[in-house]
Structure formats: C-alpha cells, structure tokens
JSON list of C-alpha atoms in Angstrom, two decimals:
[
{"chain": "S", "resi": 922, "resn": "MET", "atom": "CA", "xyz": [-2.04, -58.76, 27.80]},
{"chain": "S", "resi": 923, "resn": "ALA", "atom": "CA", "xyz": [-5.32, -56.89, 28.31]},
{"chain": "S", "resi": 924, "resn": "SER", "atom": "CA", "xyz": [-6.33, -54.24, 25.82]},
{"chain": "S", "resi": 925, "resn": "SER", "atom": "CA", "xyz": [-6.85, -50.62, 26.79]},
{"chain": "S", "resi": 926, "resn": "SER", "atom": "CA", "xyz": [-10.16, -48.81, 26.34]},
{"chain": "S", "resi": 927, "resn": "ARG", "atom": "CA", "xyz": [-8.25, -46.45, 24.07]},
{"chain": "S", "resi": 928, "resn": "GLY", "atom": "CA", "xyz": [-7.04, -47.78, 20.76]},
{"chain": "S", "resi": 929, "resn": "PRO", "atom": "CA", "xyz": [-3.57, -47.46, 19.30]},
{"chain": "S", "resi": 930, "resn": "THR", "atom": "CA", "xyz": [-2.35, -44.21, 17.80]},
{"chain": "S", "resi": 931, "resn": "GLU", "atom": "CA", "xyz": [-1.52, -44.38, 14.10]},
{"chain": "S", "resi": 932, "resn": "GLU", "atom": "CA", "xyz": [1.64, -42.53, 13.10]},
{"chain": "S", "resi": 933, "resn": "ARG", "atom": "CA", "xyz": [2.39, -42.33, 9.38]},
{"chain": "S", "resi": 934, "resn": "CYS", "atom": "CA", "xyz": [6.04, -41.60, 8.79]},
{"chain": "S", "resi": 935, "resn": "THR", "atom": "CA", "xyz": [8.99, -42.03, 6.48]},
{"chain": "S", "resi": 936, "resn": "ILE", "atom": "CA", "xyz": [11.99, -44.03, 7.63]},
{"chain": "S", "resi": 937, "resn": "GLU", "atom": "CA", "xyz": [15.22, -42.75, 6.12]},
{"chain": "S", "resi": 938, "resn": "LEU", "atom": "CA", "xyz": [17.62, -45.58, 5.33]},
{"chain": "S", "resi": 939, "resn": "ASP", "atom": "CA", "xyz": [20.84, -44.57, 3.62]},
{"chain": "S", "resi": 940, "resn": "LYS", "atom": "CA", "xyz": [19.51, -42.76, 0.54]},
{"chain": "S", "resi": 941, "resn": "GLN", "atom": "CA", "xyz": [16.08, -44.41, 0.58]},
{"chain": "S", "resi": 942, "resn": "SER", "atom": "CA", "xyz": [12.85, -43.08, 2.04]},
{"chain": "S", "resi": 943, "resn": "ILE", "atom": "CA", "xyz": [10.61, -45.93, 3.20]},
{"chain": "S", "resi": 944, "resn": "PRO", "atom": "CA", "xyz": [6.93, -45.11, 3.88]},
{"chain": "S", "resi": 945, "resn": "ALA", "atom": "CA", "xyz": [5.74, -46.65, 7.12]},
{"chain": "S", "resi": 946, "resn": "VAL", "atom": "CA", "xyz": [2.89, -46.73, 9.62]},
{"chain": "S", "resi": 947, "resn": "LEU", "atom": "CA", "xyz": [3.42, -47.21, 13.34]},
{"chain": "S", "resi": 948, "resn": "LEU", "atom": "CA", "xyz": [0.47, -48.33, 15.43]},
{"chain": "S", "resi": 949, "resn": "VAL", "atom": "CA", "xyz": [1.45, -47.29, 18.92]},
{"chain": "S", "resi": 950, "resn": "PRO", "atom": "CA", "xyz": [-0.54, -48.77, 21.81]},
{"chain": "S", "resi": 951, "resn": "PRO", "atom": "CA", "xyz": [-1.31, -46.61, 24.86]},
{"chain": "S", "resi": 952, "resn": "SER", "atom": "CA", "xyz": [1.65, -46.63, 27.25]},
{"chain": "S", "resi": 953, "resn": "ASP", "atom": "CA", "xyz": [-0.37, -48.32, 30.01]},
{"chain": "S", "resi": 954, "resn": "VAL", "atom": "CA", "xyz": [-0.65, -51.53, 27.94]},
{"chain": "S", "resi": 955, "resn": "ARG", "atom": "CA", "xyz": [2.43, -51.29, 25.69]},
{"chain": "S", "resi": 956, "resn": "SER", "atom": "CA", "xyz": [4.66, -54.33, 25.57]},
{"chain": "S", "resi": 957, "resn": "GLN", "atom": "CA", "xyz": [8.40, -54.19, 24.94]},
{"chain": "S", "resi": 958, "resn": "ALA", "atom": "CA", "xyz": [7.81, -56.41, 21.91]},
{"chain": "S", "resi": 959, "resn": "ALA", "atom": "CA", "xyz": [6.81, -55.22, 18.46]},
{"chain": "S", "resi": 960, "resn": "VAL", "atom": "CA", "xyz": [5.66, -56.77, 15.21]},
{"chain": "S", "resi": 961, "resn": "VAL", "atom": "CA", "xyz": [7.01, -55.60, 11.85]},
{"chain": "S", "resi": 962, "resn": "LEU", "atom": "CA", "xyz": [4.93, -56.43, 8.77]},
{"chain": "S", "resi": 963, "resn": "THR", "atom": "CA", "xyz": [5.29, -55.89, 5.04]},
{"chain": "S", "resi": 964, "resn": "HIS", "atom": "CA", "xyz": [3.19, -56.52, 1.96]},
{"chain": "S", "resi": 965, "resn": "GLY", "atom": "CA", "xyz": [3.13, -58.81, -1.04]},
{"chain": "S", "resi": 966, "resn": "ALA", "atom": "CA", "xyz": [4.60, -58.16, -4.48]},
{"chain": "S", "resi": 967, "resn": "GLY", "atom": "CA", "xyz": [1.71, -56.10, -5.84]},
{"chain": "S", "resi": 968, "resn": "GLY", "atom": "CA", "xyz": [0.58, -54.39, -2.67]},
{"chain": "S", "resi": 969, "resn": "ASP", "atom": "CA", "xyz": [1.58, -51.88, -0.05]},
{"chain": "S", "resi": 970, "resn": "MET", "atom": "CA", "xyz": [1.53, -51.46, 3.73]},
{"chain": "S", "resi": 971, "resn": "ASP", "atom": "CA", "xyz": [-2.22, -50.78, 3.68]},
{"chain": "S", "resi": 972, "resn": "GLU", "atom": "CA", "xyz": [-3.15, -54.27, 2.42]},
{"chain": "S", "resi": 973, "resn": "GLU", "atom": "CA", "xyz": [-6.17, -55.45, 4.37]},
{"chain": "S", "resi": 974, "resn": "GLN", "atom": "CA", "xyz": [-4.61, -58.60, 5.87]},
{"chain": "S", "resi": 975, "resn": "ILE", "atom": "CA", "xyz": [-1.54, -56.94, 7.33]},
{"chain": "S", "resi": 976, "resn": "SER", "atom": "CA", "xyz": [-3.48, -53.83, 8.37]},
{"chain": "S", "resi": 977, "resn": "LEU", "atom": "CA", "xyz": [-6.01, -55.89, 10.31]},
{"chain": "S", "resi": 978, "resn": "MET", "atom": "CA", "xyz": [-3.36, -58.12, 11.88]},
{"chain": "S", "resi": 979, "resn": "GLY", "atom": "CA", "xyz": [-1.30, -55.11, 12.94]},
{"chain": "S", "resi": 980, "resn": "HIS", "atom": "CA", "xyz": [-4.31, -53.32, 14.39]},
{"chain": "S", "resi": 981, "resn": "GLU", "atom": "CA", "xyz": [-5.41, -56.34, 16.44]},
{"chain": "S", "resi": 982, "resn": "LEU", "atom": "CA", "xyz": [-1.89, -56.88, 17.80]},
{"chain": "S", "resi": 983, "resn": "ALA", "atom": "CA", "xyz": [-1.62, -53.18, 18.66]},
{"chain": "S", "resi": 984, "resn": "LEU", "atom": "CA", "xyz": [-4.92, -53.42, 20.58]},
{"chain": "S", "resi": 985, "resn": "GLN", "atom": "CA", "xyz": [-3.21, -56.10, 22.69]},
{"chain": "S", "resi": 986, "resn": "GLY", "atom": "CA", "xyz": [-0.23, -53.85, 23.47]},
{"chain": "S", "resi": 987, "resn": "MET", "atom": "CA", "xyz": [2.27, -54.62, 20.72]},
{"chain": "S", "resi": 988, "resn": "LEU", "atom": "CA", "xyz": [3.74, -51.78, 18.72]},
{"chain": "S", "resi": 989, "resn": "CYS", "atom": "CA", "xyz": [3.13, -52.56, 15.04]},
{"chain": "S", "resi": 990, "resn": "LEU", "atom": "CA", "xyz": [5.27, -51.19, 12.24]},
{"chain": "S", "resi": 991, "resn": "ARG", "atom": "CA", "xyz": [4.11, -51.72, 8.66]},
{"chain": "S", "resi": 992, "resn": "PHE", "atom": "CA", "xyz": [6.17, -50.55, 5.71]},
{"chain": "S", "resi": 993, "resn": "THR", "atom": "CA", "xyz": [6.07, -50.39, 1.92]},
{"chain": "S", "resi": 994, "resn": "TYR", "atom": "CA", "xyz": [8.96, -51.39, -0.29]},
{"chain": "S", "resi": 995, "resn": "LYS", "atom": "CA", "xyz": [8.05, -52.17, -3.89]},
{"chain": "S", "resi": 996, "resn": "SER", "atom": "CA", "xyz": [11.08, -54.13, -5.12]},
{"chain": "S", "resi": 997, "resn": "LEU", "atom": "CA", "xyz": [10.19, -57.45, -6.74]},
{"chain": "S", "resi": 998, "resn": "THR", "atom": "CA", "xyz": [13.55, -59.03, -5.94]},
{"chain": "S", "resi": 999, "resn": "LEU", "atom": "CA", "xyz": [13.68, -61.03, -2.72]},
{"chain": "S", "resi": 1000, "resn": "PRO", "atom": "CA", "xyz": [17.29, -60.13, -1.80]},
{"chain": "S", "resi": 1001, "resn": "LYS", "atom": "CA", "xyz": [16.51, -56.38, -1.99]},
{"chain": "S", "resi": 1002, "resn": "ARG", "atom": "CA", "xyz": [13.35, -56.88, 0.07]},
{"chain": "S", "resi": 1003, "resn": "VAL", "atom": "CA", "xyz": [15.31, -58.77, 2.72]},
{"chain": "S", "resi": 1004, "resn": "GLU", "atom": "CA", "xyz": [18.04, -56.11, 2.77]},
{"chain": "S", "resi": 1005, "resn": "VAL", "atom": "CA", "xyz": [15.55, -53.26, 3.33]},
{"chain": "S", "resi": 1006, "resn": "TYR", "atom": "CA", "xyz": [13.55, -55.29, 5.88]},
{"chain": "S", "resi": 1007, "resn": "LYS", "atom": "CA", "xyz": [16.77, -55.90, 7.82]},
{"chain": "S", "resi": 1008, "resn": "LYS", "atom": "CA", "xyz": [17.55, -52.17, 7.83]},
{"chain": "S", "resi": 1009, "resn": "ILE", "atom": "CA", "xyz": [14.03, -51.43, 9.10]},
{"chain": "S", "resi": 1010, "resn": "LEU", "atom": "CA", "xyz": [14.59, -53.88, 11.98]},
{"chain": "S", "resi": 1011, "resn": "GLU", "atom": "CA", "xyz": [17.98, -52.32, 12.78]},
{"chain": "S", "resi": 1012, "resn": "TRP", "atom": "CA", "xyz": [16.33, -48.87, 12.79]},
{"chain": "S", "resi": 1013, "resn": "LEU", "atom": "CA", "xyz": [13.61, -50.10, 15.19]},
{"chain": "S", "resi": 1014, "resn": "LYS", "atom": "CA", "xyz": [16.14, -51.83, 17.44]},
{"chain": "S", "resi": 1015, "resn": "LYS", "atom": "CA", "xyz": [18.21, -48.62, 17.75]},
{"chain": "S", "resi": 1016, "resn": "SER", "atom": "CA", "xyz": [15.19, -46.33, 18.22]},
{"chain": "S", "resi": 1017, "resn": "LYS", "atom": "CA", "xyz": [14.76, -45.02, 21.75]},
{"chain": "S", "resi": 1018, "resn": "ASP", "atom": "CA", "xyz": [11.26, -43.69, 21.05]},
{"chain": "S", "resi": 1019, "resn": "TYR", "atom": "CA", "xyz": [9.25, -46.86, 21.67]},
{"chain": "S", "resi": 1020, "resn": "GLY", "atom": "CA", "xyz": [11.25, -49.04, 24.09]},
{"chain": "S", "resi": 1021, "resn": "VAL", "atom": "CA", "xyz": [11.18, -52.09, 21.81]},
{"chain": "S", "resi": 1022, "resn": "LYS", "atom": "CA", "xyz": [13.41, -54.91, 23.07]},
{"chain": "S", "resi": 1023, "resn": "LYS", "atom": "CA", "xyz": [12.25, -57.78, 20.81]},
{"chain": "S", "resi": 1024, "resn": "CYS", "atom": "CA", "xyz": [10.10, -58.22, 17.74]},
{"chain": "S", "resi": 1025, "resn": "PHE", "atom": "CA", "xyz": [8.20, -60.60, 15.52]},
{"chain": "S", "resi": 1026, "resn": "VAL", "atom": "CA", "xyz": [8.61, -60.33, 11.76]},
{"chain": "S", "resi": 1027, "resn": "GLY", "atom": "CA", "xyz": [5.94, -61.10, 9.23]},
{"chain": "S", "resi": 1028, "resn": "GLY", "atom": "CA", "xyz": [4.17, -60.27, 6.08]},
{"chain": "S", "resi": 1029, "resn": "ARG", "atom": "CA", "xyz": [1.86, -61.33, 3.33]},
{"chain": "S", "resi": 1030, "resn": "SER", "atom": "CA", "xyz": [3.00, -63.35, 0.31]},
{"chain": "S", "resi": 1031, "resn": "MET", "atom": "CA", "xyz": [6.42, -62.03, -0.82]},
{"chain": "S", "resi": 1032, "resn": "GLY", "atom": "CA", "xyz": [6.63, -60.07, 2.43]},
{"chain": "S", "resi": 1033, "resn": "ALA", "atom": "CA", "xyz": [6.27, -63.36, 4.30]},
{"chain": "S", "resi": 1034, "resn": "ARG", "atom": "CA", "xyz": [9.12, -64.85, 2.26]},
{"chain": "S", "resi": 1035, "resn": "ALA", "atom": "CA", "xyz": [11.34, -61.88, 3.16]},
{"chain": "S", "resi": 1036, "resn": "ALA", "atom": "CA", "xyz": [10.44, -62.27, 6.85]},
{"chain": "S", "resi": 1037, "resn": "ALA", "atom": "CA", "xyz": [11.28, -65.98, 6.74]},
{"chain": "S", "resi": 1038, "resn": "GLU", "atom": "CA", "xyz": [14.71, -65.18, 5.33]},
{"chain": "S", "resi": 1039, "resn": "LEU", "atom": "CA", "xyz": [15.26, -62.71, 8.19]},
{"chain": "S", "resi": 1040, "resn": "LEU", "atom": "CA", "xyz": [14.47, -65.38, 10.76]},
{"chain": "S", "resi": 1041, "resn": "LEU", "atom": "CA", "xyz": [17.53, -67.21, 9.47]},
{"chain": "S", "resi": 1042, "resn": "ASP", "atom": "CA", "xyz": [19.78, -64.14, 9.88]},
{"chain": "S", "resi": 1043, "resn": "SER", "atom": "CA", "xyz": [22.14, -64.67, 12.81]},
{"chain": "S", "resi": 1044, "resn": "ASP", "atom": "CA", "xyz": [22.88, -60.93, 13.08]},
{"chain": "S", "resi": 1045, "resn": "LEU", "atom": "CA", "xyz": [19.33, -60.31, 14.30]},
{"chain": "S", "resi": 1046, "resn": "SER", "atom": "CA", "xyz": [18.61, -63.55, 16.18]},
{"chain": "S", "resi": 1047, "resn": "ASP", "atom": "CA", "xyz": [18.80, -61.79, 19.56]},
{"chain": "S", "resi": 1048, "resn": "PHE", "atom": "CA", "xyz": [16.10, -59.31, 18.46]},
{"chain": "S", "resi": 1049, "resn": "ILE", "atom": "CA", "xyz": [13.65, -61.46, 16.49]},
{"chain": "S", "resi": 1050, "resn": "LEU", "atom": "CA", "xyz": [11.30, -63.70, 18.50]},
{"chain": "S", "resi": 1051, "resn": "GLY", "atom": "CA", "xyz": [9.45, -65.43, 15.65]},
{"chain": "S", "resi": 1052, "resn": "GLY", "atom": "CA", "xyz": [7.45, -65.06, 12.46]},
{"chain": "S", "resi": 1053, "resn": "LEU", "atom": "CA", "xyz": [3.87, -64.41, 11.29]},
{"chain": "S", "resi": 1054, "resn": "PHE", "atom": "CA", "xyz": [3.28, -65.47, 7.69]},
{"chain": "S", "resi": 1055, "resn": "LEU", "atom": "CA", "xyz": [0.10, -64.75, 5.73]},
{"chain": "S", "resi": 1056, "resn": "SER", "atom": "CA", "xyz": [-0.42, -66.32, 2.29]},
{"chain": "S", "resi": 1057, "resn": "PHE", "atom": "CA", "xyz": [3.16, -67.61, 2.16]},
{"chain": "S", "resi": 1058, "resn": "PRO", "atom": "CA", "xyz": [3.82, -68.51, -1.51]},
{"chain": "S", "resi": 1059, "resn": "LEU", "atom": "CA", "xyz": [5.01, -72.11, -1.39]},
{"chain": "S", "resi": 1060, "resn": "HIS", "atom": "CA", "xyz": [5.54, -72.16, -5.16]},
{"chain": "S", "resi": 1061, "resn": "LYS", "atom": "CA", "xyz": [5.53, -69.79, -8.13]},
{"chain": "S", "resi": 1062, "resn": "PRO", "atom": "CA", "xyz": [2.23, -69.41, -9.98]},
{"chain": "S", "resi": 1063, "resn": "LYS", "atom": "CA", "xyz": [1.55, -72.32, -12.36]},
{"chain": "S", "resi": 1064, "resn": "GLU", "atom": "CA", "xyz": [4.52, -74.29, -10.97]},
{"chain": "S", "resi": 1065, "resn": "THR", "atom": "CA", "xyz": [4.66, -77.13, -8.48]},
{"chain": "S", "resi": 1066, "resn": "THR", "atom": "CA", "xyz": [8.28, -76.92, -7.30]},
{"chain": "S", "resi": 1067, "resn": "LEU", "atom": "CA", "xyz": [8.17, -76.02, -3.61]},
{"chain": "S", "resi": 1068, "resn": "ARG", "atom": "CA", "xyz": [10.17, -73.12, -2.20]},
{"chain": "S", "resi": 1069, "resn": "ASP", "atom": "CA", "xyz": [9.85, -74.16, 1.39]},
{"chain": "S", "resi": 1070, "resn": "GLN", "atom": "CA", "xyz": [13.50, -74.57, 2.44]},
{"chain": "S", "resi": 1071, "resn": "ALA", "atom": "CA", "xyz": [13.53, -71.35, 4.48]},
{"chain": "S", "resi": 1072, "resn": "LEU", "atom": "CA", "xyz": [10.49, -72.62, 6.42]},
{"chain": "S", "resi": 1073, "resn": "LEU", "atom": "CA", "xyz": [12.10, -76.00, 7.04]},
{"chain": "S", "resi": 1074, "resn": "ASP", "atom": "CA", "xyz": [15.27, -74.33, 8.36]},
{"chain": "S", "resi": 1075, "resn": "LEU", "atom": "CA", "xyz": [13.49, -72.07, 10.88]},
{"chain": "S", "resi": 1076, "resn": "LYS", "atom": "CA", "xyz": [14.36, -72.53, 14.55]},
{"chain": "S", "resi": 1077, "resn": "LYS", "atom": "CA", "xyz": [12.04, -69.85, 15.98]},
{"chain": "S", "resi": 1078, "resn": "PRO", "atom": "CA", "xyz": [8.28, -70.02, 16.59]},
{"chain": "S", "resi": 1079, "resn": "THR", "atom": "CA", "xyz": [6.28, -69.34, 13.45]},
{"chain": "S", "resi": 1080, "resn": "LEU", "atom": "CA", "xyz": [2.59, -68.86, 12.68]},
{"chain": "S", "resi": 1081, "resn": "PHE", "atom": "CA", "xyz": [2.05, -70.05, 9.12]}
]
C-alpha cells in the first residue's frame, strides 16, 4: 500500500474496560490510504506504550495505511496481560470508528509473549491475522530453559 503525503494522526485516549482505564495511542492513517487491517502493540515488563521499538514500528505501519493501536498495561503477570490484551482487541473489533476488519497483534518482550498467547485464542482467530514480536524473551534472565511452546504452536504468520 502506498503511503500518503500526510502522516498519520496521533490520538491519545483512554480505553474503558470494565472498571479499568487503559491508556492508549491510536495512529490513524489518512482515510485515502487506510487499510481495513490494524496492528495492536504493547510494551515489555518495565516499559509503556511509548517504548521506542513499538512506537517506531507503529508509526511506520501507520505510514503504510494500517491503523496502529498501542496501549500500556503494567501488570507483571502474563495471564492478566493476556486478559487485558484480549479485551482491547474485542473493543477494537466492536468499534465502528475506524472500520477495522482484521488485525495483527504484537509487542516487545513480555508484550510479545502476551500477543503470542492471543494468537492461540480460538475466540479471536477470525479477527487476528498474525503476530509481530520484538525481543521475544525465549527464557527468563539467567536461565536456559526455553519458553517457546506458544511459538511452536502458532498456526498464523509471525514475524519474530
């Protein structure tokens, strides 16, 4: 898809999920180049949605016409991260504001692990096209036991 001479519009917002307020940034491409696909990215354990890697990736994808949603959720437990990520995807899927029909999920470090778990979720398989993983943590610091089973089980396209 060709990029527009105008860049994406950045919309900082809060997504209300149940009783949680999730800070987010939407990079919205101009309507003349906007795809019906989006990318949803989240950060690593110690970061936030403004981490350089996911910010740059999101911006470049938005320049090519993909809506990019980045969000911050600070929990250090993977199941909670996955639960909130899933709710973010459900919110985007229901939203009528951007015309998103499909999406890619991704993230950096722990955010990439959460995205990988979502790729295995059959409830969202019709919505998720694939994954984009930056700095995927294959093992815990100072350990050698691999945590790669989620990657081995993936059936959708993945950039690792």
